[in-house]
């Protein structure tokens, strides 16, 4: 068993490293193929790096967006190391360093200068990369680190800070390139957020109701595969055959839906399963450590 755990852990680490590398390539495509040619700014620290690179252009010290991206994240690495965890910080560092290198290495390819196309496709490409990274347990740095730190100590999110920061980036785009570009950048932020939500499904909660004649097998399978609590309602009767049934309730993330299907196939293929999406919960809900 210990050997299997070591193999699985090694596989998980390799998966995260390869995902960090893929994220670096994806964000460089968004930056060099769409955002830069279209004068579109991204969200968060990446957008701030673009803004500082624009301000430095033509000065005695023209620092690129790639270098700014790394420099701005350095103090956040120390914060993550102290407040969140060493493993989390290492994978975040890899994601940021791969991003900085790839933005510098992959040569810009101007497909179009149309700001609407650049905003939509740049946002979609980056949203896919960010969602993929988050789905595989990797932070892309920047405001993610601040958000997790604040949540750890206060239990609250920094949604307002995120919105204010991104509003500042949008206004900066207006000052730099003209006010239409502020709206184009805002469009890119919306597309980025929507695509990221489509790819990253861990934060979406789903309520599962299971009607089964084999409750013990189902509970064991769910708790083995998913580490989720289950509420049991005994003494339920089916209206068609009047046979004895049990209702089980649990909450999972959308990311775990495929594991739930495997658990049900393994425990009771004849069970009736109903899933309600986008539920809001209060109380404890287990989240894997970052």
PDB file of C-alpha atoms in Angstrom:
ATOM      1  CA  UNK A   1       0.000   0.000   0.000  1.00  0.00           C
ATOM      2  CA  UNK A   2       2.821   2.400   0.886  1.00  0.00           C
ATOM      3  CA  UNK A   3       4.475   1.690  -2.468  1.00  0.00           C
ATOM      4  CA  UNK A   4       1.200   2.426  -4.308  1.00  0.00           C
ATOM      5  CA  UNK A   5       0.845   5.696  -2.409  1.00  0.00           C
ATOM      6  CA  UNK A   6       4.399   6.696  -3.342  1.00  0.00           C
ATOM      7  CA  UNK A   7       3.738   5.909  -7.023  1.00  0.00           C
ATOM      8  CA  UNK A   8       0.475   7.864  -6.955  1.00  0.00           C
ATOM      9  CA  UNK A   9       2.137  10.838  -5.250  1.00  0.00           C
ATOM     10  CA  UNK A  10       4.951  10.829  -7.823  1.00  0.00           C
ATOM     11  CA  UNK A  11       2.386  10.673 -10.634  1.00  0.00           C
ATOM     12  CA  UNK A  12       0.445  13.595  -9.077  1.00  0.00           C
ATOM     13  CA  UNK A  13       3.619  15.690  -8.821  1.00  0.00           C
ATOM     14  CA  UNK A  14       4.577  14.990 -12.435  1.00  0.00           C
ATOM     15  CA  UNK A  15       1.044  15.864 -13.498  1.00  0.00           C
ATOM     16  CA  UNK A  16       1.221  19.196 -11.693  1.00  0.00           C
ATOM     17  CA  UNK A  17       4.636  20.028 -13.133  1.00  0.00           C
ATOM     18  CA  UNK A  18       3.467  19.248 -16.672  1.00  0.00           C
ATOM     19  CA  UNK A  19       0.313  21.316 -16.065  1.00  0.00           C
ATOM     20  CA  UNK A  20       2.448  24.256 -14.867  1.00  0.00           C
ATOM     21  CA  UNK A  21       4.490  23.964 -18.071  1.00  0.00           C
ATOM     22  CA  UNK A  22       1.323  23.825 -20.202  1.00  0.00           C
ATOM     23  CA  UNK A  23      -0.053  26.872 -18.392  1.00  0.00           C
ATOM     24  CA  UNK A  24       3.144  28.778 -19.211  1.00  0.00           C
ATOM     25  CA  UNK A  25       2.694  28.030 -22.921  1.00  0.00           C
ATOM     26  CA  UNK A  26      -1.019  28.906 -22.882  1.00  0.00           C
ATOM     27  CA  UNK A  27      -0.623  32.262 -21.108  1.00  0.00           C
ATOM     28  CA  UNK A  28       2.252  33.193 -23.455  1.00  0.00           C
ATOM     29  CA  UNK A  29      -0.035  32.519 -26.453  1.00  0.00           C
ATOM     30  CA  UNK A  30      -2.738  34.719 -24.911  1.00  0.00           C
ATOM     31  CA  UNK A  31      -0.209  37.482 -24.216  1.00  0.00           C
ATOM     32  CA  UNK A  32       1.871  37.419 -27.421  1.00  0.00           C
ATOM     33  CA  UNK A  33      -0.770  36.452 -29.986  1.00  0.00           C
ATOM     34  CA  UNK A  34      -3.762  38.439 -28.722  1.00  0.00           C
ATOM     35  CA  UNK A  35      -3.335  40.842 -25.810  1.00  0.00           C
ATOM     36  CA  UNK A  36      -0.195  42.660 -26.925  1.00  0.00           C
ATOM     37  CA  UNK A  37      -1.235  43.128 -30.591  1.00  0.00           C
ATOM     38  CA  UNK A  38      -4.727  44.238 -29.546  1.00  0.00           C
ATOM     39  CA  UNK A  39      -3.584  46.510 -26.666  1.00  0.00           C
ATOM     40  CA  UNK A  40      -5.666  44.461 -24.234  1.00  0.00           C
ATOM     41  CA  UNK A  41      -4.846  44.128 -20.551  1.00  0.00           C
ATOM     42  CA  UNK A  42      -5.332  40.947 -18.551  1.00  0.00           C
ATOM     43  CA  UNK A  43      -6.598  40.719 -14.989  1.00  0.00           C
ATOM     44  CA  UNK A  44      -4.640  40.625 -11.744  1.00  0.00           C
ATOM     45  CA  UNK A  45      -0.865  40.621 -11.528  1.00  0.00           C
ATOM     46  CA  UNK A  46      -0.492  39.718 -15.228  1.00  0.00           C
ATOM     47  CA  UNK A  47      -2.407  42.882 -16.166  1.00  0.00           C
ATOM     48  CA  UNK A  48      -0.277  44.943 -13.766  1.00  0.00           C
ATOM     49  CA  UNK A  49       2.880  43.473 -15.349  1.00  0.00           C
ATOM     50  CA  UNK A  50       1.578  44.521 -18.790  1.00  0.00           C
ATOM     51  CA  UNK A  51       0.806  48.023 -17.482  1.00  0.00           C
ATOM     52  CA  UNK A  52       4.286  48.468 -15.965  1.00  0.00           C
ATOM     53  CA  UNK A  53       5.922  47.145 -19.148  1.00  0.00           C
ATOM     54  CA  UNK A  54       3.952  49.722 -21.179  1.00  0.00           C
ATOM     55  CA  UNK A  55       5.032  52.527 -18.828  1.00  0.00           C
ATOM     56  CA  UNK A  56       8.683  51.379 -19.062  1.00  0.00           C
ATOM     57  CA  UNK A  57       8.657  51.274 -22.862  1.00  0.00           C
ATOM     58  CA  UNK A  58      10.888  53.982 -24.306  1.00  0.00           C
ATOM     59  CA  UNK A  59      12.587  54.693 -20.950  1.00  0.00           C
ATOM     60  CA  UNK A  60      16.187  53.986 -19.968  1.00  0.00           C
ATOM     61  CA  UNK A  61      15.030  50.759 -18.284  1.00  0.00           C
ATOM     62  CA  UNK A  62      12.588  48.948 -20.607  1.00  0.00           C
ATOM     63  CA  UNK A  63      11.541  45.967 -18.465  1.00  0.00           C
ATOM     64  CA  UNK A  64       9.390  43.408 -20.269  1.00  0.00           C
ATOM     65  CA  UNK A  65       6.016  42.124 -19.053  1.00  0.00           C
ATOM     66  CA  UNK A  66       7.591  38.671 -18.605  1.00  0.00           C
ATOM     67  CA  UNK A  67      10.168  40.003 -16.147  1.00  0.00           C
ATOM     68  CA  UNK A  68       7.620  42.182 -14.342  1.00  0.00           C
ATOM     69  CA  UNK A  69       5.359  39.133 -13.938  1.00  0.00           C
ATOM     70  CA  UNK A  70       8.106  37.292 -12.070  1.00  0.00           C
ATOM     71  CA  UNK A  71       9.276  40.292 -10.016  1.00  0.00           C
ATOM     72  CA  UNK A  72       5.758  41.165  -8.822  1.00  0.00           C
ATOM     73  CA  UNK A  73       5.202  37.580  -7.679  1.00  0.00           C
ATOM     74  CA  UNK A  74       8.439  37.293  -5.664  1.00  0.00           C
ATOM     75  CA  UNK A  75       7.075  38.868  -2.432  1.00  0.00           C
ATOM     76  CA  UNK A  76       3.930  36.762  -2.830  1.00  0.00           C
ATOM     77  CA  UNK A  77       6.066  33.586  -2.944  1.00  0.00           C
ATOM     78  CA  UNK A  78       7.399  34.434   0.530  1.00  0.00           C
ATOM     79  CA  UNK A  79       3.853  35.097   1.748  1.00  0.00           C
ATOM     80  CA  UNK A  80       2.670  31.741   0.354  1.00  0.00           C
ATOM     81  CA  UNK A  81       5.670  29.889   1.860  1.00  0.00           C
ATOM     82  CA  UNK A  82       4.868  31.236   5.343  1.00  0.00           C
ATOM     83  CA  UNK A  83       1.077  31.300   5.282  1.00  0.00           C
ATOM     84  CA  UNK A  84      -0.155  28.594   2.895  1.00  0.00           C
ATOM     85  CA  UNK A  85       2.365  25.788   2.451  1.00  0.00           C
ATOM     86  CA  UNK A  86       5.675  24.773   0.923  1.00  0.00           C
ATOM     87  CA  UNK A  87       4.293  22.394  -1.706  1.00  0.00           C
ATOM     88  CA  UNK A  88       1.750  25.000  -2.831  1.00  0.00           C
ATOM     89  CA  UNK A  89       4.517  27.620  -3.136  1.00  0.00           C
ATOM     90  CA  UNK A  90       6.798  25.340  -5.167  1.00  0.00           C
ATOM     91  CA  UNK A  91       4.128  24.567  -7.766  1.00  0.00           C
ATOM     92  CA  UNK A  92       3.057  28.226  -7.882  1.00  0.00           C
ATOM     93  CA  UNK A  93       6.692  29.228  -8.430  1.00  0.00           C
ATOM     94  CA  UNK A  94       6.944  26.725 -11.305  1.00  0.00           C
ATOM     95  CA  UNK A  95       3.752  28.066 -12.918  1.00  0.00           C
ATOM     96  CA  UNK A  96       5.009  31.661 -12.704  1.00  0.00           C
ATOM     97  CA  UNK A  97       8.558  30.884 -13.864  1.00  0.00           C
ATOM     98  CA  UNK A  98       7.299  28.826 -16.815  1.00  0.00           C
ATOM     99  CA  UNK A  99       4.932  31.688 -17.715  1.00  0.00           C
ATOM    100  CA  UNK A 100       7.698  34.297 -17.583  1.00  0.00           C
ATOM    101  CA  UNK A 101      10.065  32.155 -19.652  1.00  0.00           C
ATOM    102  CA  UNK A 102       7.463  31.212 -22.271  1.00  0.00           C
ATOM    103  CA  UNK A 103       6.242  34.805 -22.699  1.00  0.00           C
ATOM    104  CA  UNK A 104       9.857  35.733 -23.425  1.00  0.00           C
ATOM    105  CA  UNK A 105      10.738  32.678 -25.543  1.00  0.00           C
ATOM    106  CA  UNK A 106       7.626  32.269 -27.708  1.00  0.00           C
ATOM    107  CA  UNK A 107       7.871  34.962 -30.345  1.00  0.00           C
ATOM    108  CA  UNK A 108       4.816  37.198 -30.829  1.00  0.00           C
ATOM    109  CA  UNK A 109       2.683  36.232 -33.806  1.00  0.00           C
ATOM    110  CA  UNK A 110       0.316  38.981 -34.918  1.00  0.00           C
ATOM    111  CA  UNK A 111      -2.800  37.196 -36.115  1.00  0.00           C
ATOM    112  CA  UNK A 112      -4.931  40.338 -35.945  1.00  0.00           C
ATOM    113  CA  UNK A 113      -4.967  43.811 -34.412  1.00  0.00           C
ATOM    114  CA  UNK A 114      -8.752  43.836 -34.025  1.00  0.00           C
ATOM    115  CA  UNK A 115      -9.208  44.614 -30.301  1.00  0.00           C
ATOM    116  CA  UNK A 116     -12.549  42.782 -30.014  1.00  0.00           C
ATOM    117  CA  UNK A 117     -11.119  39.555 -31.457  1.00  0.00           C
ATOM    118  CA  UNK A 118      -7.980  39.934 -29.328  1.00  0.00           C
ATOM    119  CA  UNK A 119     -10.055  40.526 -26.172  1.00  0.00           C
ATOM    120  CA  UNK A 120     -12.354  37.548 -26.771  1.00  0.00           C
ATOM    121  CA  UNK A 121      -9.746  35.012 -27.863  1.00  0.00           C
ATOM    122  CA  UNK A 122      -7.056  36.225 -25.458  1.00  0.00           C
ATOM    123  CA  UNK A 123      -9.524  35.961 -22.577  1.00  0.00           C
ATOM    124  CA  UNK A 124     -10.714  32.522 -23.731  1.00  0.00           C
ATOM    125  CA  UNK A 125      -7.184  31.121 -24.122  1.00  0.00           C
ATOM    126  CA  UNK A 126      -6.013  32.468 -20.757  1.00  0.00           C
ATOM    127  CA  UNK A 127      -9.237  31.405 -19.034  1.00  0.00           C
ATOM    128  CA  UNK A 128      -8.715  27.860 -20.293  1.00  0.00           C
ATOM    129  CA  UNK A 129      -5.099  27.824 -19.061  1.00  0.00           C
ATOM    130  CA  UNK A 130      -5.970  29.264 -15.641  1.00  0.00           C
ATOM    131  CA  UNK A 131      -8.905  26.877 -15.211  1.00  0.00           C
ATOM    132  CA  UNK A 132      -6.716  23.923 -16.198  1.00  0.00           C
ATOM    133  CA  UNK A 133      -4.077  24.936 -13.653  1.00  0.00           C
ATOM    134  CA  UNK A 134      -6.612  25.391 -10.845  1.00  0.00           C
ATOM    135  CA  UNK A 135      -8.343  22.116 -11.736  1.00  0.00           C
ATOM    136  CA  UNK A 136      -5.033  20.299 -11.240  1.00  0.00           C
ATOM    137  CA  UNK A 137      -4.334  21.972  -7.900  1.00  0.00           C
ATOM    138  CA  UNK A 138      -1.928  24.655  -9.120  1.00  0.00           C
ATOM    139  CA  UNK A 139      -2.129  28.351  -8.353  1.00  0.00           C
ATOM    140  CA  UNK A 140      -1.059  30.809 -11.042  1.00  0.00           C
ATOM    141  CA  UNK A 141       0.288  33.214  -8.419  1.00  0.00           C
ATOM    142  CA  UNK A 142      -0.686  36.830  -7.940  1.00  0.00           C
ATOM    143  CA  UNK A 143      -4.037  37.538  -6.314  1.00  0.00           C
ATOM    144  CA  UNK A 144      -4.639  33.794  -5.792  1.00  0.00           C
ATOM    145  CA  UNK A 145      -2.031  33.842  -3.026  1.00  0.00           C
ATOM    146  CA  UNK A 146      -3.524  36.922  -1.370  1.00  0.00           C
ATOM    147  CA  UNK A 147      -7.007  35.412  -1.611  1.00  0.00           C
ATOM    148  CA  UNK A 148      -6.006  32.089  -0.013  1.00  0.00           C
ATOM    149  CA  UNK A 149      -4.091  33.894   2.755  1.00  0.00           C
ATOM    150  CA  UNK A 150      -7.025  36.151   3.622  1.00  0.00           C
ATOM    151  CA  UNK A 151      -9.472  33.213   3.457  1.00  0.00           C
ATOM    152  CA  UNK A 152      -7.245  31.129   5.748  1.00  0.00           C
ATOM    153  CA  UNK A 153      -7.147  33.811   8.457  1.00  0.00           C
ATOM    154  CA  UNK A 154     -10.600  35.384   8.142  1.00  0.00           C
ATOM    155  CA  UNK A 155     -12.719  32.840   6.247  1.00  0.00           C
ATOM    156  CA  UNK A 156     -13.660  35.598   3.786  1.00  0.00           C
ATOM    157  CA  UNK A 157     -12.864  35.999   0.110  1.00  0.00           C
ATOM    158  CA  UNK A 158     -11.229  39.075  -1.447  1.00  0.00           C
ATOM    159  CA  UNK A 159     -13.785  39.463  -4.214  1.00  0.00           C
ATOM    160  CA  UNK A 160     -14.060  43.219  -3.645  1.00  0.00           C
ATOM    161  CA  UNK A 161     -10.276  43.647  -3.814  1.00  0.00           C
ATOM    162  CA  UNK A 162     -10.191  41.575  -7.005  1.00  0.00           C
ATOM    163  CA  UNK A 163     -12.869  43.725  -8.612  1.00  0.00           C
ATOM    164  CA  UNK A 164     -11.170  46.966  -7.537  1.00  0.00           C
ATOM    165  CA  UNK A 165      -7.789  45.757  -8.821  1.00  0.00           C
ATOM    166  CA  UNK A 166      -9.221  44.725 -12.179  1.00  0.00           C
ATOM    167  CA  UNK A 167     -11.186  47.988 -12.435  1.00  0.00           C
ATOM    168  CA  UNK A 168      -7.861  49.801 -12.012  1.00  0.00           C
ATOM    169  CA  UNK A 169      -6.361  47.733 -14.862  1.00  0.00           C
ATOM    170  CA  UNK A 170      -9.330  48.529 -17.124  1.00  0.00           C
ATOM    171  CA  UNK A 171      -9.079  52.275 -16.385  1.00  0.00           C
ATOM    172  CA  UNK A 172      -5.321  52.114 -17.061  1.00  0.00           C
ATOM    173  CA  UNK A 173      -6.065  50.566 -20.469  1.00  0.00           C
ATOM    174  CA  UNK A 174      -8.332  53.543 -21.180  1.00  0.00           C
ATOM    175  CA  UNK A 175      -5.643  56.061 -20.246  1.00  0.00           C
ATOM    176  CA  UNK A 176      -2.935  54.250 -22.204  1.00  0.00           C
ATOM    177  CA  UNK A 177      -4.697  53.390 -25.452  1.00  0.00           C
ATOM    178  CA  UNK A 178      -8.018  55.260 -25.413  1.00  0.00           C
ATOM    179  CA  UNK A 179     -11.314  54.589 -23.635  1.00  0.00           C
ATOM    180  CA  UNK A 180     -12.626  52.074 -26.176  1.00  0.00           C
ATOM    181  CA  UNK A 181      -9.718  49.837 -25.112  1.00  0.00           C
ATOM    182  CA  UNK A 182     -10.935  49.986 -21.512  1.00  0.00           C
ATOM    183  CA  UNK A 183     -14.178  48.382 -22.663  1.00  0.00           C
ATOM    184  CA  UNK A 184     -12.296  45.852 -24.806  1.00  0.00           C
ATOM    185  CA  UNK A 185     -10.169  44.882 -21.786  1.00  0.00           C
ATOM    186  CA  UNK A 186     -13.330  44.567 -19.656  1.00  0.00           C
ATOM    187  CA  UNK A 187     -14.789  42.281 -22.329  1.00  0.00           C
ATOM    188  CA  UNK A 188     -11.623  40.170 -22.181  1.00  0.00           C
ATOM    189  CA  UNK A 189     -11.926  39.901 -18.378  1.00  0.00           C
ATOM    190  CA  UNK A 190     -15.530  38.667 -18.646  1.00  0.00           C
ATOM    191  CA  UNK A 191     -14.616  36.048 -21.276  1.00  0.00           C
ATOM    192  CA  UNK A 192     -11.609  34.977 -19.191  1.00  0.00           C
ATOM    193  CA  UNK A 193     -13.779  34.506 -16.084  1.00  0.00           C
ATOM    194  CA  UNK A 194     -16.517  32.591 -17.945  1.00  0.00           C
ATOM    195  CA  UNK A 195     -14.114  30.163 -19.628  1.00  0.00           C
ATOM    196  CA  UNK A 196     -12.176  29.655 -16.385  1.00  0.00           C
ATOM    197  CA  UNK A 197     -15.438  28.762 -14.604  1.00  0.00           C
ATOM    198  CA  UNK A 198     -16.291  26.270 -17.358  1.00  0.00           C
ATOM    199  CA  UNK A 199     -12.936  24.500 -16.984  1.00  0.00           C
ATOM    200  CA  UNK A 200     -12.408  24.815 -13.226  1.00  0.00           C
ATOM    201  CA  UNK A 201     -15.230  22.867 -11.589  1.00  0.00           C
ATOM    202  CA  UNK A 202     -13.934  22.302  -8.055  1.00  0.00           C
ATOM    203  CA  UNK A 203     -15.769  25.337  -6.673  1.00  0.00           C
ATOM    204  CA  UNK A 204     -19.188  24.276  -8.016  1.00  0.00           C
ATOM    205  CA  UNK A 205     -21.181  22.388  -5.395  1.00  0.00           C
ATOM    206  CA  UNK A 206     -23.834  19.791  -6.242  1.00  0.00           C
ATOM    207  CA  UNK A 207     -26.433  18.128  -4.020  1.00  0.00           C
ATOM    208  CA  UNK A 208     -26.803  14.403  -4.632  1.00  0.00           C
ATOM    209  CA  UNK A 209     -29.874  12.388  -3.633  1.00  0.00           C
ATOM    210  CA  UNK A 210     -29.555   8.595  -3.931  1.00  0.00           C
ATOM    211  CA  UNK A 211     -32.454   6.142  -3.547  1.00  0.00           C
ATOM    212  CA  UNK A 212     -30.978   2.692  -2.989  1.00  0.00           C
ATOM    213  CA  UNK A 213     -31.699  -0.731  -1.538  1.00  0.00           C
ATOM    214  CA  UNK A 214     -27.984  -1.177  -0.726  1.00  0.00           C
ATOM    215  CA  UNK A 215     -27.152   1.845   1.455  1.00  0.00           C
ATOM    216  CA  UNK A 216     -24.154   0.348   3.250  1.00  0.00           C
ATOM    217  CA  UNK A 217     -22.360  -0.542  -0.004  1.00  0.00           C
ATOM    218  CA  UNK A 218     -23.094   2.896  -1.492  1.00  0.00           C
ATOM    219  CA  UNK A 219     -21.905   4.764   1.613  1.00  0.00           C
ATOM    220  CA  UNK A 220     -18.687   2.733   1.794  1.00  0.00           C
ATOM    221  CA  UNK A 221     -17.958   3.300  -1.895  1.00  0.00           C
ATOM    222  CA  UNK A 222     -18.653   7.058  -1.728  1.00  0.00           C
ATOM    223  CA  UNK A 223     -16.578   7.601   1.399  1.00  0.00           C
ATOM    224  CA  UNK A 224     -13.700   5.523   0.023  1.00  0.00           C
ATOM    225  CA  UNK A 225     -13.588   7.402  -3.271  1.00  0.00           C
ATOM    226  CA  UNK A 226     -14.736  10.919  -2.343  1.00  0.00           C
ATOM    227  CA  UNK A 227     -14.211  11.591   1.382  1.00  0.00           C
ATOM    228  CA  UNK A 228     -17.710  13.024   1.703  1.00  0.00           C
ATOM    229  CA  UNK A 229     -20.203  12.791   4.546  1.00  0.00           C
ATOM    230  CA  UNK A 230     -23.569  11.130   3.872  1.00  0.00           C
ATOM    231  CA  UNK A 231     -26.949  11.757   5.519  1.00  0.00           C
ATOM    232  CA  UNK A 232     -29.215   8.679   5.752  1.00  0.00           C
ATOM    233  CA  UNK A 233     -33.023   8.672   5.648  1.00  0.00           C
ATOM    234  CA  UNK A 234     -34.329   5.226   6.673  1.00  0.00           C
ATOM    235  CA  UNK A 235     -37.749   3.679   6.168  1.00  0.00           C
ATOM    236  CA  UNK A 236     -38.497   4.921   2.661  1.00  0.00           C
ATOM    237  CA  UNK A 237     -40.982   3.026   0.508  1.00  0.00           C
ATOM    238  CA  UNK A 238     -41.094   2.908  -3.288  1.00  0.00           C
ATOM    239  CA  UNK A 239     -44.583   3.767  -4.660  1.00  0.00           C
ATOM    240  CA  UNK A 240     -44.451   1.342  -7.605  1.00  0.00           C
ATOM    241  CA  UNK A 241     -43.408  -1.949  -5.967  1.00  0.00           C
ATOM    242  CA  UNK A 242     -43.739  -0.827  -2.318  1.00  0.00           C
ATOM    243  CA  UNK A 243     -40.255  -2.173  -1.613  1.00  0.00           C
ATOM    244  CA  UNK A 244     -38.074  -0.839   1.202  1.00  0.00           C
ATOM    245  CA  UNK A 245     -35.523   1.794   0.156  1.00  0.00           C
ATOM    246  CA  UNK A 246     -33.091   4.212   1.806  1.00  0.00           C
ATOM    247  CA  UNK A 247     -32.414   7.803   0.727  1.00  0.00           C
ATOM    248  CA  UNK A 248     -28.870   9.123   0.985  1.00  0.00           C
ATOM    249  CA  UNK A 249     -27.916  12.796   0.691  1.00  0.00           C
ATOM    250  CA  UNK A 250     -24.421  14.181   0.099  1.00  0.00           C
ATOM    251  CA  UNK A 251     -22.741  17.276  -1.359  1.00  0.00           C
ATOM    252  CA  UNK A 252     -19.913  16.995  -3.874  1.00  0.00           C
ATOM    253  CA  UNK A 253     -18.041  19.356  -6.168  1.00  0.00           C
ATOM    254  CA  UNK A 254     -18.706  19.129  -9.892  1.00  0.00           C
ATOM    255  CA  UNK A 255     -15.103  17.996 -10.290  1.00  0.00           C
ATOM    256  CA  UNK A 256     -15.995  14.843  -8.319  1.00  0.00           C
ATOM    257  CA  UNK A 257     -18.996  13.870 -10.442  1.00  0.00           C
ATOM    258  CA  UNK A 258     -17.115  11.256 -12.462  1.00  0.00           C
ATOM    259  CA  UNK A 259     -15.840   9.658  -9.227  1.00  0.00           C
ATOM    260  CA  UNK A 260     -19.412   9.555  -7.912  1.00  0.00           C
ATOM    261  CA  UNK A 261     -20.542   7.773 -11.085  1.00  0.00           C
ATOM    262  CA  UNK A 262     -17.796   5.185 -10.641  1.00  0.00           C
ATOM    263  CA  UNK A 263     -18.739   4.734  -6.976  1.00  0.00           C
ATOM    264  CA  UNK A 264     -22.389   4.160  -7.885  1.00  0.00           C
ATOM    265  CA  UNK A 265     -21.513   1.745 -10.691  1.00  0.00           C
ATOM    266  CA  UNK A 266     -19.393  -0.192  -8.213  1.00  0.00           C
ATOM    267  CA  UNK A 267     -21.915  -0.202  -5.320  1.00  0.00           C
ATOM    268  CA  UNK A 268     -25.421  -0.241  -6.824  1.00  0.00           C
ATOM    269  CA  UNK A 269     -26.061   0.057 -10.555  1.00  0.00           C
ATOM    270  CA  UNK A 270     -29.852   0.055  -9.991  1.00  0.00           C
ATOM    271  CA  UNK A 271     -29.910   3.022  -7.613  1.00  0.00           C
ATOM    272  CA  UNK A 272     -31.819   6.180  -8.539  1.00  0.00           C
ATOM    273  CA  UNK A 273     -29.548   9.230  -8.406  1.00  0.00           C
ATOM    274  CA  UNK A 274     -30.707  12.850  -8.634  1.00  0.00           C
ATOM    275  CA  UNK A 275     -28.175  15.714  -8.832  1.00  0.00           C
ATOM    276  CA  UNK A 276     -28.987  19.398  -8.258  1.00  0.00           C
ATOM    277  CA  UNK A 277     -26.343  21.843  -9.473  1.00  0.00           C
ATOM    278  CA  UNK A 278     -25.068  25.159  -8.084  1.00  0.00           C
ATOM    279  CA  UNK A 279     -26.277  24.668  -4.514  1.00  0.00           C
ATOM    280  CA  UNK A 280     -25.214  27.018  -1.726  1.00  0.00           C
ATOM    281  CA  UNK A 281     -23.981  25.467   1.490  1.00  0.00           C
ATOM    282  CA  UNK A 282     -23.414  26.619   5.055  1.00  0.00           C
ATOM    283  CA  UNK A 283     -21.180  24.738   7.456  1.00  0.00           C
ATOM    284  CA  UNK A 284     -18.124  22.572   6.936  1.00  0.00           C
ATOM    285  CA  UNK A 285     -17.313  21.289   3.454  1.00  0.00           C
ATOM    286  CA  UNK A 286     -14.004  19.486   3.068  1.00  0.00           C
ATOM    287  CA  UNK A 287     -11.593  21.171   0.644  1.00  0.00           C
ATOM    288  CA  UNK A 288      -8.294  19.457  -0.318  1.00  0.00           C
ATOM    289  CA  UNK A 289      -5.177  21.212   0.981  1.00  0.00           C
ATOM    290  CA  UNK A 290      -3.544  23.445  -1.695  1.00  0.00           C
TER     291      UNK A 290
END
